[in-house]
Short mmCIF file of C-alpha atoms and ligand atoms in Angstrom, two decimals:
data_model
loop_
_atom_site.label_atom_id
_atom_site.label_comp_id
_atom_site.label_asym_id
_atom_site.label_seq_id
_atom_site.Cartn_x
_atom_site.Cartn_y
_atom_site.Cartn_z
CA MET A 242 -0.01 -0.04 0.14
CA GLY A 243 1.19 2.82 -1.22
CA TYR A 244 0.13 6.32 0.35
CA ALA A 245 2.28 9.02 0.65
CA LEU A 246 1.81 11.53 2.52
CA ASN A 247 1.82 15.27 1.47
CA PHE A 248 0.21 17.84 3.13
CA ASN A 249 0.82 21.43 0.34
CA LEU A 250 -2.30 21.28 -0.81
CA ILE A 251 -3.35 21.10 2.60
CA TRP A 252 -1.59 24.38 3.41
CA ARG A 253 -2.34 25.63 0.47
CA HIS A 254 -5.86 25.79 1.25
CA PHE A 255 -5.56 26.11 4.96
CA ASP A 256 -7.27 29.92 4.82
CA LYS A 257 -10.74 26.89 4.67
CA LEU A 258 -9.67 25.25 8.04
CA TRP A 259 -8.14 28.67 9.86
CA GLY A 260 -11.64 30.77 8.84
CA GLY A 261 -13.74 27.05 10.09
CA LEU A 262 -11.85 27.18 13.02
CA LEU A 263 -12.73 30.96 13.58
CA LEU A 264 -16.29 30.53 12.66
CA SER A 265 -16.62 27.21 15.08
CA LEU A 266 -15.87 29.39 18.49
CA GLU A 267 -17.82 32.26 17.26
CA LEU A 268 -21.01 29.61 17.03
CA ALA A 269 -19.40 27.91 19.93
CA VAL A 270 -19.27 31.32 22.03
CA ILE A 271 -22.62 31.98 21.18
CA SER A 272 -24.35 29.44 21.99
CA ILE A 273 -22.99 28.84 25.19
CA ALA A 274 -23.64 31.62 25.72
CA ILE A 275 -27.37 31.64 25.14
CA GLY A 276 -27.43 28.01 26.56
CA VAL A 277 -26.35 29.87 30.07
CA VAL A 278 -28.72 32.16 29.91
CA ILE A 279 -31.59 29.36 29.71
CA GLY A 280 -29.72 26.31 31.87
CA LEU A 281 -29.38 29.71 34.23
CA VAL A 282 -32.62 30.81 34.79
CA LEU A 283 -34.61 27.93 34.18
CA ALA A 284 -32.56 25.72 36.60
CA VAL A 285 -33.20 28.73 39.42
CA TRP A 286 -36.95 28.75 38.54
CA TYR A 287 -36.79 24.79 38.84
CA VAL A 288 -35.71 24.33 42.51
CA SER A 289 -38.15 27.30 43.38
CA ALA A 290 -40.96 25.99 41.73
CA GLY A 291 -44.18 23.85 41.51
CA ARG A 292 -44.91 20.30 40.50
CA VAL A 293 -45.67 21.92 36.94
CA VAL A 294 -43.33 24.46 36.39
CA ARG A 295 -40.83 21.33 37.22
CA ALA A 296 -42.25 19.37 35.37
CA VAL A 297 -42.40 21.17 31.84
CA ILE A 298 -38.78 21.79 32.70
CA ALA A 299 -38.14 18.18 33.42
CA ALA A 300 -40.04 17.34 29.60
CA TYR A 301 -37.77 20.31 28.31
CA VAL A 302 -34.43 18.31 28.78
CA GLU A 303 -35.56 15.14 28.53
CA PHE A 304 -36.66 16.04 25.02
CA ILE A 305 -33.47 17.60 24.02
CA ARG A 306 -31.09 14.32 25.95
CA ASN A 307 -32.83 12.12 23.53
CA VAL A 308 -32.96 13.58 20.34
CA PRO A 309 -29.97 13.08 18.51
CA LEU A 310 -28.47 17.24 17.61
CA ILE A 311 -28.58 16.73 14.18
CA LEU A 312 -31.93 15.43 14.36
CA LEU A 313 -31.90 18.75 16.00
CA VAL A 314 -30.73 20.93 13.05
CA TYR A 315 -32.09 19.31 10.81
CA LEU A 316 -35.72 19.97 12.11
CA VAL A 317 -34.93 23.53 13.19
CA PHE A 318 -33.20 24.18 9.42
CA TYR A 319 -35.23 22.84 7.57
CA GLY A 320 -38.69 22.00 9.31
CA LEU A 321 -40.04 24.71 11.18
CA PRO A 322 -39.78 27.56 8.69
CA THR A 323 -42.51 25.03 7.29
CA VAL A 324 -44.66 25.20 9.57
CA VAL A 325 -44.12 29.49 10.87
CA ASP A 326 -42.75 31.84 8.80
CA LEU A 327 -39.50 32.67 9.52
CA ALA A 328 -36.13 32.87 7.44
CA TYR A 329 -32.83 32.90 9.01
CA SER A 330 -29.38 32.03 7.65
CA ALA A 331 -27.86 28.52 8.31
CA PRO A 332 -25.85 29.79 11.34
CA THR A 333 -28.38 31.31 12.73
CA SER A 334 -30.05 28.32 12.61
CA PHE A 335 -27.68 27.05 13.81
CA VAL A 336 -26.74 29.33 16.64
CA LEU A 337 -30.55 29.28 17.46
CA THR A 338 -30.27 24.97 17.88
CA LEU A 339 -27.39 24.92 19.97
CA SER A 340 -28.43 27.37 22.53
CA VAL A 341 -31.20 25.52 22.67
CA TYR A 342 -29.47 22.17 22.98
CA SER A 343 -26.25 23.59 25.66
CA GLY A 344 -29.88 25.22 27.56
CA ALA A 345 -30.98 21.56 28.52
CA TYR A 346 -27.58 20.14 29.11
CA LEU A 347 -27.08 23.25 31.29
CA VAL A 348 -29.94 23.14 33.38
CA GLU A 349 -28.86 20.23 34.64
CA VAL A 350 -25.61 20.72 34.80
CA PHE A 351 -26.68 23.83 37.04
CA ARG A 352 -29.59 22.21 39.34
CA SER A 353 -27.79 19.48 40.42
CA GLY A 354 -25.09 22.37 41.28
CA LEU A 355 -27.61 24.17 43.25
CA GLU A 356 -29.43 21.12 44.81
CA ALA A 357 -26.02 20.14 46.44
CA VAL A 358 -25.19 23.49 47.89
CA PRO A 359 -25.43 22.85 51.71
CA ARG A 360 -28.41 23.32 53.29
CA GLY A 361 -26.72 25.30 56.47
CA GLN A 362 -25.07 28.33 54.50
CA LEU A 363 -28.62 28.83 53.08
CA ASP A 364 -29.74 29.16 56.82
CA ALA A 365 -26.85 30.64 57.62
CA GLY A 366 -27.89 33.31 55.22
CA LYS A 367 -31.61 32.76 56.38
CA ALA A 368 -30.44 33.59 59.60
CA ILE A 369 -28.27 37.19 59.22
CA GLY A 370 -31.15 38.76 57.22
CA LEU A 371 -30.80 38.11 53.42
CA THR A 372 -33.86 38.36 51.38
CA PRO A 373 -34.44 35.08 48.89
CA TRP A 374 -33.05 36.65 45.92
CA GLN A 375 -29.38 38.07 48.25
CA ARG A 376 -29.31 34.77 49.25
CA LEU A 377 -28.98 33.14 45.64
CA LEU A 378 -26.84 35.64 44.28
CA HIS A 379 -24.57 35.46 47.50
CA VAL A 380 -24.82 32.04 48.66
CA ARG A 381 -26.05 30.09 46.64
CA LEU A 382 -25.10 31.14 42.62
CA PRO A 383 -21.33 30.99 43.79
CA THR A 384 -21.28 27.98 45.95
CA MET A 385 -23.21 26.45 43.35
CA LEU A 386 -20.68 27.61 40.60
CA ARG A 387 -18.02 26.61 42.54
CA ILE A 388 -19.35 23.06 42.37
CA THR A 389 -19.60 22.86 39.28
CA LEU A 390 -17.15 24.18 37.28
CA PRO A 391 -15.63 20.90 36.43
CA ALA A 392 -19.26 19.49 35.11
CA LEU A 393 -19.04 23.10 33.14
CA SER A 394 -16.17 22.90 31.79
CA ASN A 395 -16.55 19.48 30.35
CA THR A 396 -20.07 20.56 29.45
CA PHE A 397 -18.20 23.46 27.54
CA ILE A 398 -15.97 21.17 25.29
CA SER A 399 -18.58 18.95 24.11
CA LEU A 400 -20.53 21.70 23.23
CA PHE A 401 -17.29 23.25 21.08
CA LYS A 402 -17.17 19.76 19.60
CA ASP A 403 -21.21 19.56 18.74
CA THR A 404 -19.92 22.58 16.58
CA SER A 405 -19.12 20.12 13.81
CA ILE A 406 -22.64 19.33 13.45
CA ALA A 407 -22.89 22.23 11.64
CA SER A 408 -21.45 21.56 8.25
CA VAL A 409 -24.33 19.57 7.62
CA ILE A 410 -26.60 22.41 7.09
CA SER A 411 -23.19 23.70 4.91
CA VAL A 412 -22.61 25.84 7.58
CA PRO A 413 -18.69 27.01 6.76
CA GLU A 414 -17.30 25.80 9.96
CA LEU A 415 -13.64 23.05 10.85
CA THR A 416 -15.47 20.17 9.67
CA PHE A 417 -17.90 21.84 6.49
CA GLY A 418 -13.79 23.08 5.81
CA ALA A 419 -12.49 19.96 6.23
CA GLN A 420 -15.18 18.60 3.40
CA TRP A 421 -14.40 21.40 0.69
CA ILE A 422 -11.00 20.24 1.15
CA ASN A 423 -11.27 17.10 0.68
CA PHE A 424 -13.73 17.22 -2.17
CA ASN A 425 -11.18 19.19 -3.94
CA THR A 426 -7.88 17.23 -3.22
CA PHE A 427 -9.12 13.93 -2.18
CA ARG A 428 -5.97 14.23 0.62
CA ILE A 429 -8.42 12.45 3.00
CA VAL A 430 -6.28 11.56 5.11
CA GLU A 431 -4.02 14.57 5.59
CA VAL A 432 -7.21 16.96 6.11
CA TYR A 433 -8.94 15.14 8.41
CA LEU A 434 -5.88 14.67 10.45
CA VAL A 435 -4.87 18.88 10.29
CA THR A 436 -8.50 18.86 11.06
CA THR A 437 -8.27 16.76 14.00
CA ALA A 438 -5.47 18.24 15.33
CA MET A 439 -7.08 21.86 15.35
CA TYR A 440 -10.39 19.96 17.04
CA LEU A 441 -7.74 18.76 19.39
CA VAL A 442 -5.38 21.57 20.74
CA THR A 443 -8.24 24.09 20.56
CA GLY A 444 -9.67 22.02 23.18
CA TYR A 445 -7.40 21.21 25.14
CA ILE A 446 -6.55 25.36 25.50
CA MET A 447 -9.88 25.74 26.43
CA LEU A 448 -9.50 23.32 28.70
CA PHE A 449 -6.61 24.90 30.69
CA GLY A 450 -8.32 28.07 30.40
CA LEU A 451 -11.16 26.34 31.70
CA ARG A 452 -9.20 24.50 34.42
CA LEU A 453 -7.19 27.55 35.88
CA VAL A 454 -10.43 29.36 36.72
CA GLU A 455 -11.60 25.91 38.42
CA ARG A 456 -8.45 26.04 39.90
CA ARG A 457 -9.25 29.92 40.89
CA PHE A 458 -12.28 29.12 42.11
CA ARG A 459 -10.69 26.33 44.21
CA ALA A 460 -8.58 28.18 46.11
CA ALA A 461 -11.43 29.49 47.97
CA ARG A 462 -12.93 26.18 48.74
CA MET B 75 -38.48 30.70 90.03
CA SER B 76 -35.54 32.96 90.44
CA GLU B 77 -33.87 34.86 87.93
CA ALA B 78 -30.09 36.91 87.05
CA PRO B 79 -29.91 39.81 89.71
CA ASN B 80 -29.31 41.68 86.48
CA ALA B 81 -32.55 40.87 84.04
CA GLY B 82 -34.15 43.70 82.46
CA PRO B 83 -38.13 42.67 81.19
CA VAL B 84 -38.81 39.97 79.54
CA LEU B 85 -37.01 39.60 75.34
CA LEU B 86 -38.47 36.44 74.55
CA ASP B 87 -41.65 35.53 74.96
CA VAL B 88 -42.35 32.21 73.88
CA ARG B 89 -46.23 30.84 74.67
CA ASP B 90 -47.61 26.99 74.25
CA VAL B 91 -45.64 26.88 70.94
CA SER B 92 -46.11 23.28 68.93
CA LYS B 93 -45.00 22.07 66.01
CA ALA B 94 -45.01 18.42 64.07
CA PHE B 95 -43.18 17.22 61.56
CA GLY B 96 -45.85 15.28 60.06
CA THR B 97 -47.68 13.36 61.97
CA VAL B 98 -44.78 13.28 64.82
CA GLU B 99 -45.06 16.32 67.26
CA VAL B 100 -41.70 17.70 67.69
CA LEU B 101 -42.80 20.56 70.21
CA ARG B 102 -45.52 20.02 72.72
CA SER B 103 -47.00 23.68 74.54
CA VAL B 104 -43.79 25.20 74.68
CA SER B 105 -43.25 28.11 76.69
CA LEU B 106 -40.49 30.11 77.90
CA GLN B 107 -38.89 33.49 79.06
CA VAL B 108 -35.66 34.93 77.74
CA LYS B 109 -34.74 38.45 79.57
CA ARG B 110 -33.01 41.39 78.56
CA GLY B 111 -28.86 40.61 79.66
CA GLU B 112 -30.28 36.25 80.63
CA VAL B 113 -28.30 33.71 79.46
CA VAL B 114 -30.98 30.25 78.85
CA THR B 115 -29.85 27.58 78.05
CA VAL B 116 -31.67 24.59 76.83
CA ILE B 117 -30.83 21.34 77.89
CA GLY B 118 -32.17 17.62 76.51
CA PRO B 119 -32.05 14.36 75.11
CA SER B 120 -31.38 13.93 71.60
CA GLY B 121 -34.60 14.24 69.58
CA SER B 122 -36.44 16.11 72.37
CA GLY B 123 -36.62 19.45 70.29
CA LYS B 124 -34.38 21.54 71.30
CA THR B 125 -33.09 22.11 68.11
CA THR B 126 -36.58 23.17 66.78
CA LEU B 127 -37.64 25.33 69.47
CA LEU B 128 -34.48 27.49 68.64
CA ARG B 129 -35.20 27.49 64.83
CA CYS B 130 -38.63 28.77 65.75
CA VAL B 131 -37.32 31.48 67.09
CA ASN B 132 -36.00 33.16 64.08
CA PHE B 133 -38.27 31.60 62.31
CA LEU B 134 -36.23 28.96 59.90
CA GLU B 135 -38.90 26.80 61.37
CA SER B 136 -42.33 27.48 61.39
CA TYR B 137 -44.34 26.46 64.34
CA ASP B 138 -47.87 25.47 63.84
CA SER B 139 -49.64 27.17 66.79
CA GLY B 140 -48.87 29.62 70.20
CA SER B 141 -47.31 32.63 69.54
CA ILE B 142 -43.47 34.05 69.76
CA ARG B 143 -42.77 37.72 70.29
CA ILE B 144 -39.43 39.09 70.17
CA ASP B 145 -39.86 42.59 72.17
CA GLY B 146 -43.56 42.74 71.91
CA ASN B 147 -42.94 41.60 67.94
CA GLU B 148 -44.54 38.09 66.78
CA VAL B 149 -42.39 36.26 65.30
CA GLY B 150 -42.92 34.94 61.61
CA TYR B 151 -46.79 35.60 61.54
CA ARG B 152 -48.52 38.67 60.96
CA GLU B 153 -50.58 39.15 64.38
CA ALA B 154 -50.82 36.20 66.88
CA GLY B 155 -53.70 32.83 66.61
CA THR B 156 -53.35 33.41 62.45
CA ARG B 157 -50.90 31.13 60.98
CA GLN B 158 -50.33 34.12 58.21
CA ARG B 159 -46.73 33.83 56.81
CA ARG B 160 -45.43 37.27 57.37
CA ARG B 161 -43.38 38.77 52.89
CA GLU B 162 -40.10 37.62 53.10
CA ARG B 163 -38.67 40.63 53.16
CA ASP B 164 -40.11 41.14 56.74
CA LEU B 165 -38.69 37.61 58.03
CA ALA B 166 -35.70 38.82 56.38
CA ALA B 167 -35.26 42.14 58.29
CA MET B 168 -36.84 40.19 61.59
CA ARG B 169 -34.55 37.67 61.35
CA ALA B 170 -31.83 40.61 61.49
CA GLU B 171 -32.72 41.13 64.73
CA THR B 172 -31.56 37.72 65.97
CA GLY B 173 -28.27 35.81 65.73
CA MET B 174 -27.28 32.43 65.38
CA VAL B 175 -25.01 30.29 65.48
CA PHE B 176 -24.60 27.14 64.35
CA GLN B 177 -23.68 23.75 65.16
CA SER B 178 -21.33 22.98 61.88
CA PHE B 179 -20.21 26.34 61.76
CA ASN B 180 -21.98 26.86 58.20
CA LEU B 181 -19.82 30.04 56.75
CA PHE B 182 -19.53 30.71 53.56
CA PRO B 183 -17.19 28.91 52.09
CA HIS B 184 -16.36 31.76 49.19
CA LEU B 185 -15.37 34.72 51.40
CA THR B 186 -13.05 35.15 53.66
CA ALA B 187 -13.21 36.01 57.41
CA ALA B 188 -13.75 39.14 57.02
CA GLY B 189 -16.21 39.06 53.72
CA ASN B 190 -18.49 36.23 55.83
CA ILE B 191 -18.98 38.88 58.81
CA MET B 192 -19.56 41.70 55.66
CA LEU B 193 -22.07 40.14 53.67
CA GLY B 194 -24.72 41.30 56.25
CA LEU B 195 -23.38 44.07 57.36
CA THR B 196 -23.63 45.87 53.85
CA LYS B 197 -27.04 43.43 52.21
CA VAL B 198 -28.73 43.90 55.18
CA ARG B 199 -27.76 46.83 57.04
CA GLY B 200 -26.59 48.97 54.29
CA LYS B 201 -23.42 49.74 55.47
CA LYS B 202 -20.21 50.48 52.90
CA GLU B 203 -17.71 48.98 52.58
CA ALA B 204 -14.57 50.32 54.43
CA GLU B 205 -17.18 50.71 57.62
CA ALA B 206 -18.32 47.10 57.42
CA ARG B 207 -14.41 45.78 57.69
CA SER B 208 -13.55 47.72 60.16
CA ILE B 209 -16.78 46.18 61.91
CA ALA B 210 -15.52 42.95 60.80
CA GLU B 211 -11.84 43.98 62.28
CA HIS B 212 -13.29 44.85 65.56
CA TRP B 213 -15.66 41.59 65.79
CA LEU B 214 -11.93 38.84 64.83
CA GLY B 215 -10.22 41.53 67.40
CA ARG B 216 -12.74 40.24 69.92
CA VAL B 217 -12.76 36.88 68.96
CA GLY B 218 -9.25 36.47 68.56
CA LEU B 219 -8.60 36.54 65.12
CA ALA B 220 -7.75 39.98 63.98
CA HIS B 221 -4.72 37.89 62.35
CA LYS B 222 -7.28 36.32 59.56
CA ALA B 223 -9.46 38.59 58.23
CA ASP B 224 -8.66 37.24 54.86
CA SER B 225 -8.32 33.69 55.55
CA LEU B 226 -10.78 31.31 53.88
CA PRO B 227 -12.97 29.35 55.78
CA ALA B 228 -11.11 26.56 54.76
CA GLU B 229 -8.20 27.49 56.30
CA LEU B 230 -9.08 27.56 59.86
CA SER B 231 -9.13 25.08 61.96
CA GLY B 232 -12.84 24.88 63.57
CA GLY B 233 -12.80 26.44 66.71
CA GLN B 234 -11.50 29.77 64.39
CA GLN B 235 -14.51 28.46 61.95
CA GLN B 236 -16.91 28.36 64.77
CA ARG B 237 -15.31 31.81 65.88
CA VAL B 238 -16.13 34.18 62.86
CA GLY B 239 -19.34 32.10 62.78
CA ILE B 240 -20.20 33.67 66.30
CA ALA B 241 -18.35 36.89 65.50
CA ARG B 242 -21.12 36.98 62.06
CA ALA B 243 -23.33 36.80 64.17
CA VAL B 244 -22.86 38.89 66.82
CA ALA B 245 -21.78 42.02 64.48
CA MET B 246 -25.29 42.52 62.71
CA GLU B 247 -26.04 43.55 66.91
CA PRO B 248 -29.18 40.89 67.34
CA LYS B 249 -31.20 42.18 70.34
CA ILE B 250 -30.76 37.80 71.50
CA LEU B 251 -27.93 35.43 70.51
CA LEU B 252 -29.25 31.72 69.18
CA LEU B 253 -26.53 29.31 70.07
CA ASP B 254 -27.35 25.56 68.60
CA GLU B 255 -24.46 22.76 69.98
CA ILE B 256 -22.44 25.62 68.67
CA THR B 257 -18.94 23.09 70.47
CA SER B 258 -20.22 19.69 69.38
CA ALA B 259 -18.49 19.60 66.02
CA LEU B 260 -15.09 20.24 67.29
CA ASP B 261 -12.33 18.16 68.62
CA PRO B 262 -12.21 19.00 72.59
CA GLU B 263 -8.92 20.88 72.62
CA LEU B 264 -10.94 23.74 70.51
CA VAL B 265 -13.61 24.31 72.83
CA GLY B 266 -12.42 26.28 75.57
CA GLU B 267 -11.55 28.53 72.98
CA VAL B 268 -15.32 29.10 71.79
CA LEU B 269 -16.90 28.60 74.76
CA ALA B 270 -14.86 31.71 76.63
CA VAL B 271 -15.76 33.54 73.02
CA VAL B 272 -19.41 33.07 74.58
CA ARG B 273 -18.61 33.02 78.06
CA SER B 274 -16.85 37.11 77.34
CA LEU B 275 -20.52 38.24 74.86
CA ALA B 276 -22.36 37.10 78.48
CA GLU B 277 -20.20 39.31 80.25
CA ASP B 278 -20.84 42.30 77.79
CA GLY B 279 -24.95 41.23 78.59
CA MET B 280 -25.80 40.20 75.27
CA THR B 281 -28.78 38.29 75.66
CA MET B 282 -29.01 34.52 74.70
CA LEU B 283 -30.80 31.31 74.45
CA MET B 284 -28.63 28.37 73.44
CA VAL B 285 -28.52 24.32 73.64
CA THR B 286 -25.19 22.97 74.58
CA HIS B 287 -23.81 19.67 76.61
CA GLU B 288 -21.08 21.42 78.11
CA MET B 289 -22.86 21.08 81.38
CA ALA B 290 -20.22 22.77 83.22
CA PHE B 291 -20.24 25.62 81.13
CA ALA B 292 -24.14 25.77 82.05
CA ARG B 293 -23.80 25.77 84.90
CA ASP B 294 -21.10 28.25 85.30
CA ALA B 295 -22.65 30.17 82.45
CA SER B 296 -26.38 30.44 82.21
CA SER B 297 -28.75 32.12 83.96
CA ARG B 298 -31.31 29.79 83.89
CA ILE B 299 -31.95 26.38 82.91
CA VAL B 300 -34.59 24.31 80.55
CA PHE B 301 -34.96 21.12 80.46
CA MET B 302 -36.72 19.45 77.62
CA ALA B 303 -38.09 16.21 77.14
CA ASP B 304 -40.85 14.99 74.80
CA GLY B 305 -40.88 18.06 72.81
CA GLY B 306 -42.19 19.93 76.17
CA VAL B 307 -40.51 22.06 79.32
CA SER B 308 -40.14 19.80 81.70
CA ALA B 309 -37.85 22.26 84.40
CA VAL B 310 -37.36 25.31 84.35
CA GLY B 311 -34.46 27.01 87.48
CA PRO B 312 -31.14 27.92 88.31
CA PRO B 313 -28.39 25.92 87.14
CA LYS B 314 -27.68 24.44 90.63
CA GLU B 315 -32.10 23.57 90.95
CA ILE B 316 -31.75 22.23 87.90
CA LEU B 317 -28.51 20.11 87.94
CA ALA B 318 -28.26 18.87 91.36
CA ALA B 319 -28.01 15.26 91.99
CA GLU B 320 -31.10 14.97 93.91
CA THR B 321 -34.00 16.52 91.39
CA THR B 322 -36.88 15.04 92.10
CA ASN B 323 -38.30 15.36 88.23
CA GLU B 324 -38.07 11.84 87.22
CA ARG B 325 -37.16 12.34 83.80
CA LEU B 326 -34.22 14.90 84.73
CA ARG B 327 -32.94 12.26 87.00
CA THR B 328 -32.07 10.06 84.17
CA PHE B 329 -30.51 12.59 81.99
CA LEU B 330 -28.39 13.80 84.32
CA ALA B 331 -26.82 10.21 85.55
CA ARG B 332 -27.08 8.76 82.06
CA PHE B 333 -24.86 11.99 81.09
CA ARG B 334 -22.50 11.55 83.57
CA ALA B 335 -22.14 8.13 82.92
CA SER B 336 -21.30 8.83 79.99
CA HIS B 337 -19.23 12.28 80.28
CA PHE B 338 -17.01 11.45 83.13
N1 LIG C 523 -36.58 18.67 58.50
C1 LIG C 523 -37.47 17.82 60.02
N2 LIG C 523 -38.45 16.96 59.13
C2 LIG C 523 -38.45 15.92 60.40
N3 LIG C 523 -38.08 15.81 61.34
C3 LIG C 523 -38.17 16.24 61.91
C4 LIG C 523 -36.84 17.61 61.26
N4 LIG C 523 -36.00 17.86 62.22
C5 LIG C 523 -36.30 17.37 62.91
N5 LIG C 523 -36.77 16.53 63.17
C6 LIG C 523 -37.41 15.68 64.19
O1 LIG C 523 -37.48 16.45 65.33
C7 LIG C 523 -37.37 15.63 66.64
C8 LIG C 523 -36.35 16.74 66.83
O2 LIG C 523 -35.06 17.21 66.42
P1 LIG C 523 -34.56 18.15 67.15
O3 LIG C 523 -33.31 18.42 66.07
O4 LIG C 523 -34.70 19.31 67.42
O5 LIG C 523 -33.86 17.69 68.82
P2 LIG C 523 -32.82 17.76 69.06
O6 LIG C 523 -33.04 18.53 70.44
O7 LIG C 523 -31.84 19.79 68.95
O8 LIG C 523 -31.78 16.88 69.45
P3 LIG C 523 -30.19 16.26 69.52
O9 LIG C 523 -29.68 16.90 70.78
O10 LIG C 523 -29.40 15.70 68.71
O11 LIG C 523 -29.60 17.88 68.60
C9 LIG C 523 -36.57 14.88 66.16
O12 LIG C 523 -37.66 12.96 66.15
C10 LIG C 523 -36.48 15.05 64.95
O13 LIG C 523 -36.11 13.69 64.14
MG1 LIG C 524 -29.78 19.46 67.89
#
């Protein structure tokens, strides 16, 4: 078997990969930011709400977690516009999907963190006369954050990798760029080696950054 | 009933308070008064309702019937007799008037010693950061931890954490301090430093209602001792009377005998 590796063609089209990586990061950052807001709001609502609200939030989480992301992406991009009168670009559609998707995972992370805050700390907050909002803001959320940071980092990195699914609706992110180079150069091994390395390195840089944040918070334990 | 020589008017007035968790009656028509400047100690077997009583006094637990008043104000409910809860903001304001120190310290782990004390001062008392800081430093000095102001709870020993817990409570200038077995979670060699702080607060005239298993401390520091059994007040009196071995109260005698057997 004589397949000689030749990366020249890859470097010639490297801008496709680099631009793709930047777009992947952009998709991830925006979706995660929206997902964090969804997750926080729903988690806080969940732990203080009655049965009905809890059931609705739980249903959302269950639904999202049991449907493959790629299907949700198809549903929102091809399905939704036929039902409601909406027109959006593929990247917007994907951000919408990934936000709702990450929100469901983050509700779970935040909810379990909120529930893990020791009751004694909440009692102490009450005892010094903090109002419910103040207890949430100054006691429960900071402690929850410290408890959930490791799980949060893992979720963020996994969501970053999930941006590769945007390639199925032709969003020119990193995986799509790799496919484009593959179709045009047939250097399949080289292009996917380089792309894999780019996902790995980016993932590690993210992980490193998040671990630094974690360490700072853990020092405050 | 005898009382502390310098005790003022009734500050805490608990009348006929009952409370059940589900079908379990935990408090049965408990009545007790604490006068301004008094130190009242609650003793009793495990499960007799001591913690629950303390938690009702600052409404960390609601109670089913009866009335609790601090300085004439009904605790938790709008009026005596009604079971209409006060609004959360009023409950919070009311709780700021009672300090509580917990068995398990319950410091906020993300805040330094000073930060733990400052939180209530800034958010509840509306003090400026600088003023809150100087109050926190004053109280940390009082409990012998001036040099630990910027340490996180995890960097402190149990005894030090509990002294911060006390400082956090008294810095709010509460009308009454509630202390629930505050030395039970400590190694024996750390108990003394915490009790010394409580004693000095008592000498300053702080009104206290405390639960403790430290009988020697209860005898020396209390104006009166309340013995609880089965959710009710079984005996009240000055320490010498209550802790006397020849007491006629059957349950108290059993409790003390068991206590002596296990602690000496
Ligand atoms: N949140 C709760 N839910 C149900 N039952 C409870 C709750 N808190 C306390 N109890 C019960 O109420 C009773 C009195 O408990 P409490 O903690 O007031 O006793 P205690 O006198 O403080 O005991 P100890 O000396 O062990 O601290 C016990 O039977 C306990 O199991
Ligand atoms: Mg107790």
